[in-house]
Amino acid sequence: MDIVFHEGTKQFHLFNDKVSYVIGIFPNGEPGLLYYGKRIHDREDYSYLINYEFRAMMVGKPDNEVFSMEMNRCDYPSFGTSDLREPAFDITYENGSRVSNFQYVSHEIKDGKPGIPGLPAVYTEDDAEAKTLNIRFKDELTGMELILSYTVMRDHPVITRNARFINGGDTSVRIEKAMSLSIDLPDRDYDWIQFSGAWGREKVPIERKLDEGITAVRSMRGHSSANHNPFVILKRKNTDEFQGEAIGLSLVYSGNFVTEAECDTYRTLRFMTGINPEGFSWKLDPKEEFQTPEAILTWTEEGLNGLSQSIHRLFRKRLSRGAWKEKERPILLNNWEATMMDFDEEAILKIASKGKEAGVELFVLDDGWFGKRDDDTSGLGDWYVNTKKLPGSIGGLAEKIHDMGLMFGLWFEPEMVNPDSDLYRAHPDWILAVPGRERSLGRHQMVLDMSKDEVWDYLYERMHSIIEEGKIDYVKWDMNRTISECYSNGTPAEEQGKVYHRYILNVYRLYEKLIADFPELLFESCSSGGSRFDAGIMYYAPQTWGSDDTDAVERLKIQYGTSYGYPISSIGAHVSEAPNQQTGRITPISTRAAVAYFGTFGYEMDLNKVSDEEFSEIKKQIAFMKENRGLIQSGDFYRLLSPFEDNYCSWMIVSEDKKKAVFAYYRILSEPNSAHRKVRLKGLDRDRLYHFDGSEYYGSELMEIGVEITEAPGIEWKTPSGDFVSGVFVIE
Ligand code: DGJ
């Protein structure tokens, strides 16, 4: 890994074993992306990749008209000069003009990777793991400066980027758009895969061929959203799960975002991501700076599984932080689906104690323990313990749970308030709302104005005090409605375009402070399930509740889709009761667990209500997970059969040393006299002999011949008949 600067040509080559990223300073002083992709040899001069050509209607440099940014591959394209595709940034100056001319001034190359103050980012533990290049540009006319920052990681096929604007002039400017990353690729022969959905059906992979025009996903909801995810893949046509080239683009941000690909009519492609410019306008006074979030580019030639595995490794090791990032996650029991808000201390202790008997390690008390909170119409915001339900307060309950030998977790939804709450009655100006206009409600609640420091102070004081009182081990941080009517009371008109971003910065600041105060605390993010499942939140919360949809069949799709961009250890997955509360479907408890194993694992039901037979099966499931979670949460995950294409789903996880694997298949609906179905396993050592389902097979046999997953005889095991069946096998 290195970053080489070629003085004579002003070209930078960032590379590691897998990828190269070559930046050149163009004749007009702006940065160009000369190459990005598989590692290439270093050379002094890649100028042959700069285009000088004449085309009708093209505009170019006045002293050299054949140089036009439009005919070149830009690395951070500006608005309104010789390149009229989508710009990466857009600044309005005092005189109303929007044209900038950032010219190279200097650069520095450093070992390691500095953090981004106030924002989540990939990090290193040792400076030898990465190199960082900061290139400084200046717009002479206005004094505006731009620093583009690039990091190449030694052990990951990854380049990270961010941008910083500094107002070095003496008048205010307004930044209307500031992407985290923009790259131009020389051809547009890619398919685009986005991960879209809604509540209860998060992260469906949607694939389309790119063509002339703009393809984009975005959020305007104030959170990254279940509707579209800030992770997008570009893949070559012949790329499949197991081979071929692909690029993953992840934005490390949890607020409004846009990720887009623009194919121009010259068959080139621009790919960018950053804060959604809609609703964003940042007034930057002299000497002030604006910092974009980070974006991560991951490259592979090993297919979509290869891409996902690289992302999983990076996120597990160098994006998630803290005590829990690579630790085996506790098996939890959450009371939400068991009781909703209708509980008292006795009921909770009964549920927790049965969980302990089953082998659960963490009990989580969900919504309803505070304020006047008997249903979702009141109490939100009043973070004072409801002593009618919990007479011994949180401290009393926590002590009893801890005494059982369980960890204790608690639910919060800090960012919200019910109109029927003491908090709202005391501070009606603390919500996001436009004075004089109707305010939308969602789940009977309004959004607190997190951009206000006094709101932050209140939440910090309340959360800190409760976490301290209960010696809380785990916090489930929920966020159950989208932001609308985003207007901050008392904030000057010209600052209103900052509110969405400031909101997220203060969410991050609250996480950061609580993590500093309670470094052992495990956070699970949640937003009505997976509505804030993004790389930004993973920096603070190593796990996120995958979906409120706990139906095993639905979860196959949700977890399969989520696995493209996020590690298995980050996916909150629980076994819940049947019939399922979201779909009414009855699935066997074995299959419910077989799906939830591929996540953080836990139960979302009252174990007192299951039959003796089921309870003894649950005990075995917990024992299985304790035995295998180390591998499941840290191994290389392979998607084998897609539930989006088939009546079957299959996946497996292989340990880094390839000595052990866990393989699972699922057949959704029963098939009479079904055709032969074989799954070829992946990632094993060809020459190693593995124990599998009572026999021994070489890795080469399991991977080339595969295993039969129908009722037809194949390798010696059978799928039982019936709907929603599954099999989970440890291969050693
Ligand atoms: C939505 C979450 O996704 C659920 O798991 C639960 O915590 C409820 N909120 C509580 O209101």
PDB file of C-alpha atoms in Angstrom, residues 35 54 62 98 182 202 247 254 262 265 309 320 340 354 362 364 369 397 437 518-519 547 598 604 626 652 702:
ATOM      1  CA  TYR A  35      -7.946   5.594 -13.282  1.00  0.00           C
ATOM      2  CA  PHE A  54     -12.689  19.039 -30.279  1.00  0.00           C
ATOM      3  CA  PRO A  62     -10.032  29.795 -23.389  1.00  0.00           C
ATOM      4  CA  ARG A  98     -22.232  29.932  -8.745  1.00  0.00           C
ATOM      5  CA  SER A 182     -17.763  11.796  -7.060  1.00  0.00           C
ATOM      6  CA  GLU A 202     -36.402  -3.546   3.985  1.00  0.00           C
ATOM      7  CA  ILE A 247     -17.887  -1.470  -6.990  1.00  0.00           C
ATOM      8  CA  SER A 254     -27.536   8.525   8.675  1.00  0.00           C
ATOM      9  CA  GLU A 262     -25.212   9.807 -14.477  1.00  0.00           C
ATOM     10  CA  THR A 265     -24.163  10.665 -24.105  1.00  0.00           C
ATOM     11  CA  GLN A 309     -17.170  -9.994   2.374  1.00  0.00           C
ATOM     12  CA  SER A 320     -17.686  -0.348  14.294  1.00  0.00           C
ATOM     13  CA  MET A 340     -46.153  -4.382  24.166  1.00  0.00           C
ATOM     14  CA  LYS A 354     -37.813 -17.964  31.944  1.00  0.00           C
ATOM     15  CA  LEU A 362     -29.446 -10.264  28.072  1.00  0.00           C
ATOM     16  CA  VAL A 364     -34.218  -6.036  27.138  1.00  0.00           C
ATOM     17  CA  TRP A 369     -41.295   1.910  31.110  1.00  0.00           C
ATOM     18  CA  LEU A 397     -35.683  -3.783  38.340  1.00  0.00           C
ATOM     19  CA  ARG A 437     -48.695  25.674   9.854  1.00  0.00           C
ATOM     20  CA  PHE A 518     -20.189   4.120  29.354  1.00  0.00           C
ATOM     21  CA  PRO A 519     -17.590   2.433  27.153  1.00  0.00           C
ATOM     22  CA  SER A 547     -36.847  -5.171  10.667  1.00  0.00           C
ATOM     23  CA  PHE A 598     -27.687 -15.421  10.847  1.00  0.00           C
ATOM     24  CA  GLU A 604     -39.011 -11.596  21.018  1.00  0.00           C
ATOM     25  CA  LYS A 626     -23.482 -19.994  21.888  1.00  0.00           C
ATOM     26  CA  MET A 652     -23.246 -20.269   4.623  1.00  0.00           C
ATOM     27  CA  LEU A 702     -18.949 -30.227  -1.310  1.00  0.00           C
TER      28      LEU A 702
END
